[in-house]
Short mmCIF file of C-alpha atoms in Angstrom, two decimals:
data_model
loop_
_atom_site.label_atom_id
_atom_site.label_comp_id
_atom_site.label_asym_id
_atom_site.label_seq_id
_atom_site.Cartn_x
_atom_site.Cartn_y
_atom_site.Cartn_z
CA MET A 7 0.37 0.16 0.02
CA SER A 8 1.16 3.57 -1.06
CA ALA A 9 2.18 6.03 1.98
CA LEU A 10 0.33 8.79 2.72
CA THR A 11 2.53 11.54 2.66
CA CYS A 12 -0.62 14.34 3.10
CA PHE A 13 0.19 13.70 6.63
CA LYS A 14 2.09 16.07 8.74
CA ALA A 15 3.27 16.42 12.32
CA TYR A 16 -0.01 17.63 13.55
CA ASP A 17 -2.36 18.04 10.37
CA ILE A 18 -2.83 17.14 6.63
CA ARG A 19 -1.63 18.82 3.57
CA GLY A 20 -1.15 17.97 0.50
CA ARG A 21 -0.79 18.72 -3.15
CA LEU A 22 -4.28 17.90 -5.09
CA GLY A 23 -3.94 14.64 -7.09
CA ALA A 24 -0.62 13.70 -5.94
CA GLU A 25 -1.34 13.51 -2.25
CA LEU A 26 -4.50 14.70 -1.66
CA ASN A 27 -7.68 13.64 -3.68
CA GLU A 28 -11.62 12.97 -2.56
CA ASP A 29 -11.12 9.18 -1.82
CA ILE A 30 -7.79 9.91 0.49
CA ALA A 31 -10.13 12.36 2.27
CA GLN A 32 -12.79 10.12 2.67
CA ARG A 33 -10.30 7.60 3.95
CA ILE A 34 -9.06 10.12 6.60
CA ALA A 35 -12.33 11.21 8.03
CA ARG A 36 -13.27 7.44 8.31
CA ALA A 37 -10.41 6.69 9.89
CA PHE A 38 -10.70 9.48 11.76
CA SER A 39 -14.26 8.85 13.32
CA GLU A 40 -13.08 5.24 14.04
CA VAL A 41 -9.85 5.68 15.76
CA LEU A 42 -11.96 8.62 18.19
CA GLY A 43 -15.09 6.36 18.65
CA ALA A 44 -16.79 9.46 16.97
CA GLU A 45 -20.40 9.91 16.90
CA ARG A 46 -20.73 13.40 16.65
CA VAL A 47 -18.25 15.60 14.34
CA VAL A 48 -18.64 19.28 13.22
CA VAL A 49 -17.06 19.98 9.71
CA GLY A 50 -16.50 23.38 8.06
CA HIS A 51 -14.18 24.68 4.83
CA ASP A 52 -13.01 27.52 3.64
CA PRO A 53 -13.72 28.88 -0.24
CA ARG A 54 -10.82 27.33 -2.05
CA ALA A 55 -12.37 25.26 -5.23
CA SER A 56 -11.47 22.05 -4.71
CA SER A 57 -12.60 22.51 -0.58
CA LYS A 58 -16.28 21.63 -1.84
CA ALA A 59 -15.66 18.13 -3.33
CA LEU A 60 -13.75 17.34 -0.09
CA VAL A 61 -15.93 18.53 2.37
CA ASP A 62 -18.53 15.82 0.63
CA ALA A 63 -15.63 13.37 0.83
CA VAL A 64 -15.30 13.74 4.93
CA LYS A 65 -18.90 13.93 5.78
CA ALA A 66 -19.11 10.26 3.06
CA GLY A 67 -16.33 8.90 5.57
CA LEU A 68 -17.99 10.21 8.58
CA LEU A 69 -21.48 8.88 7.30
CA ALA A 70 -19.90 5.66 6.68
CA THR A 71 -19.78 5.18 10.81
CA GLY A 72 -22.87 5.99 11.54
CA ALA A 73 -21.89 9.64 12.95
CA GLU A 74 -23.98 12.64 13.35
CA VAL A 75 -22.06 15.30 11.11
CA LEU A 76 -22.57 19.41 12.25
CA ASP A 77 -22.32 21.02 8.64
CA LEU A 78 -20.80 24.54 9.33
CA GLY A 79 -20.64 25.06 5.84
CA LEU A 80 -18.26 28.01 4.49
CA CYS A 81 -16.09 29.20 7.52
CA GLY A 82 -12.99 29.67 9.47
CA THR A 83 -10.96 27.03 11.07
CA GLU A 84 -11.23 28.86 14.37
CA GLU A 85 -15.34 28.21 13.90
CA MET A 86 -14.75 24.92 13.92
CA TYR A 87 -13.10 24.58 16.96
CA HIS A 88 -15.39 26.53 18.95
CA ALA A 89 -18.32 24.42 17.24
CA THR A 90 -16.63 21.14 18.30
CA ALA A 91 -16.40 22.72 21.95
CA TYR A 92 -19.85 24.24 21.62
CA PHE A 93 -21.44 21.44 20.60
CA GLU A 94 -19.73 18.28 23.00
CA ALA A 95 -18.85 16.81 19.77
CA ASP A 96 -16.57 14.10 19.42
CA GLY A 97 -14.64 15.70 16.94
CA GLY A 98 -14.04 18.90 14.35
CA ILE A 99 -12.58 18.71 11.09
CA GLU A 100 -12.21 21.69 8.36
CA VAL A 101 -11.37 21.53 4.78
CA THR A 102 -8.67 24.58 4.48
CA ALA A 103 -5.50 24.41 2.98
CA SER A 104 -4.77 28.19 4.68
CA HIS A 105 -2.30 30.09 2.76
CA ASN A 106 -0.49 27.45 0.61
CA PRO A 107 -0.76 27.39 -2.93
CA MET A 108 -3.44 26.89 -5.07
CA ASP A 109 -2.89 23.47 -6.24
CA TYR A 110 -2.99 22.30 -2.49
CA ASN A 111 -5.34 21.61 0.00
CA GLY A 112 -5.79 19.84 3.59
CA LEU A 113 -7.69 18.62 7.03
CA LYS A 114 -7.47 20.34 10.05
CA MET A 115 -8.85 18.03 12.96
CA VAL A 116 -9.37 18.29 16.74
CA LYS A 117 -10.98 15.88 18.91
CA ARG A 118 -13.07 16.50 21.85
CA GLY A 119 -13.02 19.69 23.42
CA SER A 120 -11.21 20.99 20.61
CA ALA A 121 -8.48 19.31 21.73
CA PRO A 122 -5.24 19.15 19.48
CA LEU A 123 -4.58 15.47 17.99
CA ASP A 124 -1.62 13.55 19.73
CA PRO A 125 1.15 13.67 16.44
CA LYS A 126 2.73 10.46 18.24
CA THR A 127 -0.48 8.57 18.80
CA ASP A 128 -3.92 9.53 17.75
CA MET A 129 -2.26 11.18 13.77
CA LEU A 130 -0.02 7.89 13.40
CA ALA A 131 -3.26 5.82 14.33
CA ILE A 132 -5.36 7.36 12.01
CA LYS A 133 -2.59 7.09 9.29
CA ALA A 134 -2.32 3.75 9.64
CA LEU A 135 -5.86 2.81 9.56
CA ALA A 136 -6.31 5.09 6.44
CA THR A 137 -3.46 3.37 4.95
CA SER A 138 -4.65 -0.22 5.40
CA GLN A 139 -8.16 0.80 4.84
CA ASN A 140 -9.07 -2.22 7.04
CA PHE A 141 -11.96 -0.41 8.03
CA ALA A 142 -15.56 -1.89 10.73
CA PRO A 143 -18.06 -2.78 9.05
CA ALA A 144 -20.16 0.32 7.84
CA LYS A 145 -22.78 1.61 9.86
CA PRO A 146 -26.38 2.88 9.03
CA GLY A 147 -27.86 5.72 10.90
CA GLY A 148 -24.92 8.54 9.76
CA THR A 149 -26.84 11.81 9.45
CA VAL A 150 -25.64 15.15 8.08
CA ARG A 151 -27.69 18.44 9.49
CA PRO A 152 -26.62 22.34 8.98
CA ALA A 153 -25.10 23.47 12.78
CA LYS A 154 -27.58 26.75 12.69
CA ALA A 155 -26.76 27.93 16.01
CA ALA A 156 -22.99 28.32 15.51
CA ARG A 157 -22.51 31.25 13.93
CA GLY A 158 -23.67 32.93 16.40
CA ALA A 159 -22.48 31.13 19.61
CA TYR A 160 -18.88 31.82 18.13
CA VAL A 161 -19.85 35.43 17.49
CA GLN A 162 -20.64 36.05 21.60
CA ALA A 163 -17.76 33.88 22.49
CA VAL A 164 -15.45 36.01 20.66
CA LEU A 165 -16.80 39.50 21.38
CA SER A 166 -16.57 38.37 25.55
CA PHE A 167 -12.88 39.22 25.03
CA VAL A 168 -13.51 42.92 24.59
CA ASP A 169 -14.73 45.43 26.96
CA VAL A 170 -17.06 47.60 24.71
CA ALA A 171 -17.07 50.38 26.50
CA ALA A 172 -13.49 50.44 26.88
CA LEU A 173 -13.68 51.23 22.84
CA LYS A 174 -13.10 54.70 21.12
CA PRO A 175 -13.56 55.54 17.98
CA ILE A 176 -11.40 54.42 15.33
CA LYS A 177 -11.38 53.46 11.81
CA ILE A 178 -9.78 50.44 10.93
CA LEU A 179 -8.78 48.81 7.45
CA ILE A 180 -10.16 45.13 6.64
CA ASN A 181 -8.69 42.88 4.34
CA ALA A 182 -10.01 39.11 3.61
CA GLY A 183 -8.26 38.13 1.14
CA ASN A 184 -11.17 36.72 -0.49
CA GLY A 185 -10.96 34.13 1.71
CA ALA A 186 -13.10 32.83 4.60
CA ALA A 187 -12.71 35.81 6.80
CA GLY A 188 -15.76 38.06 5.26
CA PRO A 189 -18.68 36.33 6.09
CA SER A 190 -17.59 36.00 9.70
CA PHE A 191 -16.30 39.21 10.46
CA ASP A 192 -19.18 40.88 9.43
CA ALA A 193 -21.30 38.97 11.94
CA ILE A 194 -18.79 40.17 14.56
CA ALA A 195 -18.85 43.75 13.13
CA GLU A 196 -22.87 43.46 13.35
CA GLY A 197 -22.60 42.38 17.09
CA LEU A 198 -19.89 45.14 18.17
CA ALA A 199 -22.41 47.77 16.15
CA LYS A 200 -25.29 46.34 18.58
CA ARG A 201 -23.40 46.67 21.69
CA GLY A 202 -22.46 50.74 20.88
CA ALA A 203 -18.77 50.16 19.73
CA PRO A 204 -17.64 53.28 18.17
CA LEU A 205 -15.59 51.38 15.30
CA SER A 206 -15.69 51.92 11.93
CA PHE A 207 -14.34 49.90 9.19
CA ILE A 208 -13.42 49.80 5.39
CA CYS A 209 -13.50 46.53 3.56
CA LEU A 210 -11.21 45.28 1.18
CA ASN A 211 -11.56 41.67 -0.71
CA HIS A 212 -14.35 40.59 1.32
CA GLU A 213 -16.11 38.77 -0.59
CA PRO A 214 -14.86 35.02 -0.64
CA ASP A 215 -13.15 33.73 -3.88
CA GLY A 216 -12.44 30.28 -4.25
CA SER A 217 -10.03 31.46 -7.18
CA PHE A 218 -8.53 33.93 -5.21
CA PRO A 219 -8.01 37.25 -8.22
CA ASN A 220 -5.47 39.23 -5.22
CA GLY A 221 -3.54 36.42 -4.80
CA ILE A 222 -3.14 33.73 -2.32
CA PRO A 223 -4.14 35.22 1.45
CA ASN A 224 -1.05 35.03 2.78
CA PRO A 225 -0.09 38.41 4.81
CA LEU A 226 2.78 36.98 6.12
CA LEU A 227 5.11 37.22 2.74
CA PRO A 228 6.74 40.57 2.27
CA GLU A 229 5.29 40.47 -1.35
CA ASN A 230 1.69 40.60 -0.30
CA GLN A 231 2.15 43.35 2.68
CA PRO A 232 1.70 46.39 0.21
CA MET A 233 -1.54 46.01 -1.16
CA THR A 234 -3.35 46.32 2.97
CA ALA A 235 -0.17 48.96 3.77
CA ASN A 236 -1.09 51.35 0.41
CA ALA A 237 -4.79 50.36 1.70
CA VAL A 238 -4.26 51.52 5.18
CA ARG A 239 -3.23 54.92 3.65
CA ALA A 240 -4.89 55.89 1.67
CA ALA A 241 -7.96 55.16 3.61
CA GLY A 242 -6.32 57.05 6.60
CA ALA A 243 -7.26 54.67 8.73
CA ASP A 244 -5.51 54.01 12.40
CA LEU A 245 -4.91 50.40 11.99
CA GLY A 246 -5.49 47.44 8.91
CA VAL A 247 -6.16 44.03 9.78
CA ALA A 248 -5.69 41.03 7.02
CA TRP A 249 -5.89 37.49 7.26
CA ASP A 250 -4.75 34.27 5.64
CA GLY A 251 -7.16 31.79 3.78
CA ASP A 252 -8.97 30.38 6.91
CA PHE A 253 -8.41 33.55 8.98
CA ASP A 254 -6.66 31.58 12.06
CA ARG A 255 -3.59 33.75 11.85
CA CYS A 256 -4.16 37.47 12.22
CA PHE A 257 -1.53 40.44 10.28
CA LEU A 258 -1.63 43.79 11.75
CA PHE A 259 -0.72 47.20 10.04
CA ASP A 260 -0.19 50.42 11.42
CA HIS A 261 -1.46 53.61 10.70
CA LEU A 262 1.23 54.10 8.58
CA GLY A 263 1.09 51.11 6.69
CA ARG A 264 3.84 49.45 8.47
CA PHE A 265 3.93 45.65 8.98
CA VAL A 266 4.05 44.88 12.84
CA PRO A 267 5.51 41.54 13.02
CA GLY A 268 4.13 38.93 14.64
CA GLU A 269 6.29 38.45 17.91
CA TYR A 270 5.84 41.88 18.96
CA VAL A 271 1.68 41.30 18.99
CA VAL A 272 2.83 38.25 21.21
CA GLY A 273 4.33 40.64 23.65
CA LEU A 274 1.67 42.89 23.15
CA LEU A 275 -1.11 40.59 24.21
CA ALA A 276 1.05 39.02 27.12
CA GLU A 277 0.53 42.54 28.45
CA VAL A 278 -3.09 42.69 27.75
CA PHE A 279 -3.67 39.27 29.70
CA LEU A 280 -1.38 40.26 32.74
CA ALA A 281 -3.46 43.45 33.34
CA LYS A 282 -6.83 41.17 33.55
CA GLU A 283 -4.72 38.46 35.18
CA PRO A 284 -1.35 39.51 37.03
CA ALA A 285 0.81 36.62 37.90
CA ALA A 286 -0.62 34.53 34.95
CA ARG A 287 1.54 31.88 32.45
CA ILE A 288 2.21 33.45 28.90
CA VAL A 289 3.22 30.70 26.70
CA HIS A 290 5.37 31.31 23.55
CA ASP A 291 7.26 29.77 20.95
CA PRO A 292 11.24 29.03 20.62
CA ARG A 293 11.96 30.87 17.60
CA ILE A 294 11.90 35.19 18.84
CA ILE A 295 11.35 35.29 22.72
CA TRP A 296 13.32 37.86 24.47
CA ASN A 297 10.97 40.87 23.59
CA THR A 298 8.21 38.40 25.00
CA GLN A 299 10.12 37.26 28.12
CA GLU A 300 11.01 40.62 29.57
CA ILE A 301 7.20 42.00 28.92
CA VAL A 302 6.24 38.71 30.89
CA ASN A 303 8.58 38.69 33.36
CA ARG A 304 8.31 42.66 34.21
CA LEU A 305 4.63 42.30 34.54
CA GLY A 306 5.09 39.37 36.94
CA GLY A 307 3.70 36.96 35.00
CA VAL A 308 5.32 33.36 33.88
CA PRO A 309 6.58 32.61 30.47
CA VAL A 310 6.91 29.62 29.04
CA MET A 311 8.24 28.28 26.40
CA ALA A 312 6.90 25.33 24.29
CA ARG A 313 7.45 23.41 20.61
CA THR A 314 6.68 25.44 17.49
CA GLY A 315 3.24 24.41 15.79
CA HIS A 316 -0.47 24.55 16.86
CA ALA A 317 -0.92 21.10 18.66
CA TYR A 318 2.44 21.62 20.83
CA LEU A 319 1.05 25.58 21.97
CA LYS A 320 -2.54 23.99 22.38
CA GLN A 321 -1.44 21.56 24.61
CA ALA A 322 0.73 23.53 26.58
CA LEU A 323 -1.95 26.28 27.58
CA ARG A 324 -4.19 22.85 28.27
CA ASP A 325 -0.84 21.69 30.81
CA THR A 326 -0.14 24.93 32.14
CA GLY A 327 -3.41 26.91 32.46
CA ALA A 328 -1.79 29.34 30.57
CA VAL A 329 -4.21 32.36 29.90
CA TYR A 330 -2.57 33.14 26.26
CA GLY A 331 0.17 31.56 24.10
CA GLY A 332 1.47 33.11 20.62
CA GLU A 333 3.60 32.43 17.80
CA MET A 334 5.54 34.84 15.53
CA SER A 335 3.65 32.86 13.22
CA ALA A 336 0.38 35.17 13.77
CA HIS A 337 -1.23 32.16 15.83
CA HIS A 338 -2.71 33.57 18.53
CA TYR A 339 -4.19 30.75 21.72
CA PHE A 340 -6.43 31.86 24.35
CA ARG A 341 -7.42 29.77 27.40
CA ASP A 342 -10.85 30.40 27.17
CA PHE A 343 -11.69 29.83 23.66
CA ALA A 344 -11.07 26.05 24.17
CA CYS A 345 -7.10 26.82 24.17
CA CYS A 346 -7.22 27.38 20.38
CA ASP A 347 -6.15 29.97 18.18
CA SER A 348 -8.30 32.74 16.88
CA GLY A 349 -7.82 35.43 13.96
CA MET A 350 -10.76 37.58 15.58
CA ILE A 351 -9.65 37.77 19.15
CA PRO A 352 -6.68 39.55 18.25
CA TRP A 353 -7.04 43.05 16.92
CA LEU A 354 -10.10 43.28 19.01
CA LEU A 355 -8.17 43.36 21.99
CA ILE A 356 -4.93 45.14 20.19
CA VAL A 357 -8.10 48.18 19.66
CA GLU A 358 -8.80 47.72 23.35
CA LEU A 359 -5.71 48.25 23.91
CA MET A 360 -5.06 51.04 22.10
CA ALA A 361 -8.07 52.95 23.31
CA ARG A 362 -7.03 52.44 27.11
CA ARG A 363 -3.29 53.59 26.52
CA GLY A 364 -4.65 56.49 24.47
CA VAL A 365 -1.53 55.28 21.77
CA SER A 366 -1.44 54.22 18.67
CA LEU A 367 -0.20 50.83 17.78
CA ALA A 368 3.36 52.34 15.96
CA ASP A 369 3.72 53.81 19.50
CA LEU A 370 2.82 50.55 20.74
CA VAL A 371 5.41 48.55 18.91
CA SER A 372 8.29 51.07 18.08
CA GLU A 373 9.80 51.10 21.52
CA ARG A 374 9.70 47.15 21.61
CA MET A 375 11.08 46.72 18.12
CA ALA A 376 13.86 49.09 19.30
CA ALA A 377 14.44 46.69 21.89
CA PHE A 378 14.65 44.23 21.05
CA PRO A 379 15.35 43.83 17.24
CA SER A 380 14.93 40.90 14.86
CA SER A 381 15.32 39.31 11.70
CA GLY A 382 12.02 37.64 10.75
CA GLU A 383 11.88 34.34 9.95
CA ILE A 384 14.42 33.74 7.20
CA ASN A 385 13.89 29.93 4.82
CA PHE A 386 16.60 28.26 3.16
CA GLN A 387 15.99 25.11 0.68
CA VAL A 388 18.88 23.08 1.53
CA ALA A 389 19.61 19.32 0.41
CA ASP A 390 20.99 18.42 3.70
CA THR A 391 19.78 20.33 7.06
CA GLY A 392 21.76 18.23 9.17
CA ALA A 393 25.07 19.42 7.84
CA ALA A 394 23.84 22.49 7.22
CA VAL A 395 23.17 22.85 11.40
CA ALA A 396 26.04 21.17 12.26
CA ARG A 397 28.16 24.21 10.43
CA VAL A 398 26.34 26.79 12.29
CA LEU A 399 27.23 24.95 15.78
CA ALA A 400 30.94 24.63 14.49
CA ALA A 401 31.47 28.05 13.78
CA LEU A 402 29.94 29.38 17.32
CA LYS A 403 30.92 26.62 19.29
CA GLU A 404 33.12 29.05 21.72
CA GLU A 405 30.83 31.92 21.55
CA VAL A 406 27.89 30.18 22.54
CA VAL A 407 26.39 30.63 25.95
CA ALA A 408 23.65 28.88 26.78
CA ARG A 409 22.05 26.39 24.46
CA ASP A 410 17.62 24.99 24.01
CA ASP A 411 16.64 21.76 21.92
CA THR A 412 12.64 22.43 22.61
CA ASP A 413 12.23 22.94 18.84
CA GLY A 414 15.34 22.86 16.64
CA LEU A 415 18.72 24.38 17.61
CA SER A 416 18.30 27.42 19.56
CA LEU A 417 21.67 28.80 20.67
CA ASP A 418 22.51 32.35 23.13
CA MET A 419 25.77 34.13 22.68
CA GLY A 420 24.55 36.75 25.03
CA THR A 421 24.37 39.38 22.74
CA TRP A 422 22.58 37.66 20.32
CA ARG A 423 20.29 34.35 19.67
CA LEU A 424 19.47 32.30 16.77
CA SER A 425 16.79 30.07 16.30
CA LEU A 426 17.28 27.13 13.96
CA ARG A 427 14.59 24.69 13.00
CA SER A 428 13.21 22.55 10.34
CA SER A 429 9.56 23.34 8.87
CA ASN A 430 6.82 21.07 10.72
CA THR A 431 4.74 21.83 7.11
CA GLU A 432 7.15 22.36 4.20
CA PRO A 433 10.89 21.19 3.51
CA LEU A 434 12.63 24.10 4.73
CA LEU A 435 15.20 25.55 7.20
CA ARG A 436 13.67 28.11 9.33
CA LEU A 437 16.30 30.73 10.57
CA ASN A 438 15.46 33.37 13.58
CA VAL A 439 17.87 35.64 14.43
CA GLU A 440 17.69 38.48 17.73
CA SER A 441 19.46 40.93 19.57
CA ARG A 442 19.00 43.03 22.74
CA GLY A 443 18.72 46.29 20.95
CA ASP A 444 21.62 46.05 17.79
CA ALA A 445 19.82 45.96 15.05
CA ALA A 446 23.29 45.82 13.07
CA LEU A 447 24.28 42.87 15.08
CA VAL A 448 21.36 41.27 13.90
CA ALA A 449 21.94 41.90 10.14
CA ALA A 450 25.57 41.00 10.47
CA SER A 451 25.05 37.63 12.22
CA VAL A 452 21.98 37.10 9.74
CA ALA A 453 24.63 37.47 6.94
CA ARG A 454 27.05 35.50 8.73
CA LEU A 455 24.61 32.46 8.82
CA ARG A 456 23.47 32.49 5.58
CA ALA A 457 27.04 31.63 4.58
CA LEU A 458 27.34 28.93 6.47
CA ILE A 459 23.76 27.62 5.97
CA ASP A 460 24.46 27.96 2.21
CA ALA A 461 27.83 26.62 1.89
CA GLN A 462 27.86 22.90 0.48
CA GLY A 463 31.16 21.79 2.56
#
């Protein structure tokens, strides 16, 4: 039997036809239901052209196990997370490829309570059964019904995070990227208006369109940022918000149109939650850490480092009781949102912070960016990642004052720090560099590391 190469570290993602098709999606869904013993499963999908056929295949696989399927239709991944917990379902599946190219799609899956699937047990068991196809006999009685109350309950949950009475008039540029965000944002905006929020919105690329006429929505890519940045400046907006295709990642732009790197947003949200819950634990990933750790320690919180990836961050929140966790890749996780990530909650909290502090987003982050400059994530395609890492280690061994292997390789040289790790979802080696107040040192260190990584031995 051929291996299913669409199984990644903690989700399903693959090239259409070669790695993922309707038959494979049906097998995975059936295996998911059997392994979890699922009787009720929430299902949703993004607007990609291929998602409708794949979600129908997922439903067929679930129905073969006799499961009740609660159909969310077009929605964001976080709506699936919320609905899984809200309806006390045994699991949830979102058909989405998020920010991947047009010829990709995938499945994001959670179990009861929207808990992440364990990569070493749950995922391996589902993969084994989907590969072998040694399924139990089909069961009758499976049903599909619309989850009618899901969006209203989701909006209530999202808005519970923000104190609407604290908000001040502000103009916000919204770029949904023709992904799933538009309809969900409209429901949230309606809820805000009913509560008297003094916010005004300008919407860009708002209608879901699986052909993505304005490009695949991935605002993390520098080439995709000018569209939102220019629109913010043209509109005279106080803030810009953009999302990826399934809007589980939130990207911010200040009133100058400057993209705000995700690691600084993590620091701001840590500040928000520590004001609400002093001494709370805050989870962060290992890539860029000094800014977040300084904020959390100064405000009396407890920083907790977890391996990069949604399954690991979510589990860390569950294990430690942390109120919030964030990744520099713009995933933000909330204890009171089933320990799941949301792309809608972060911008609301930042708007509230701006109102409480009486300053712009630019003012909130400029000092932090100067105090802890970072390189942003730099990706390398190398034939031998092990050899590249070994070259870096050999070159820096006399300078290292601390090493951490939580996720790949992290080296602390005292005045600067690096993180070097293989991607969980793509064939890439990812580098991040940070320093304490020395942007020139970051640039010099990146140049030095680039030469080492690109060297061929």
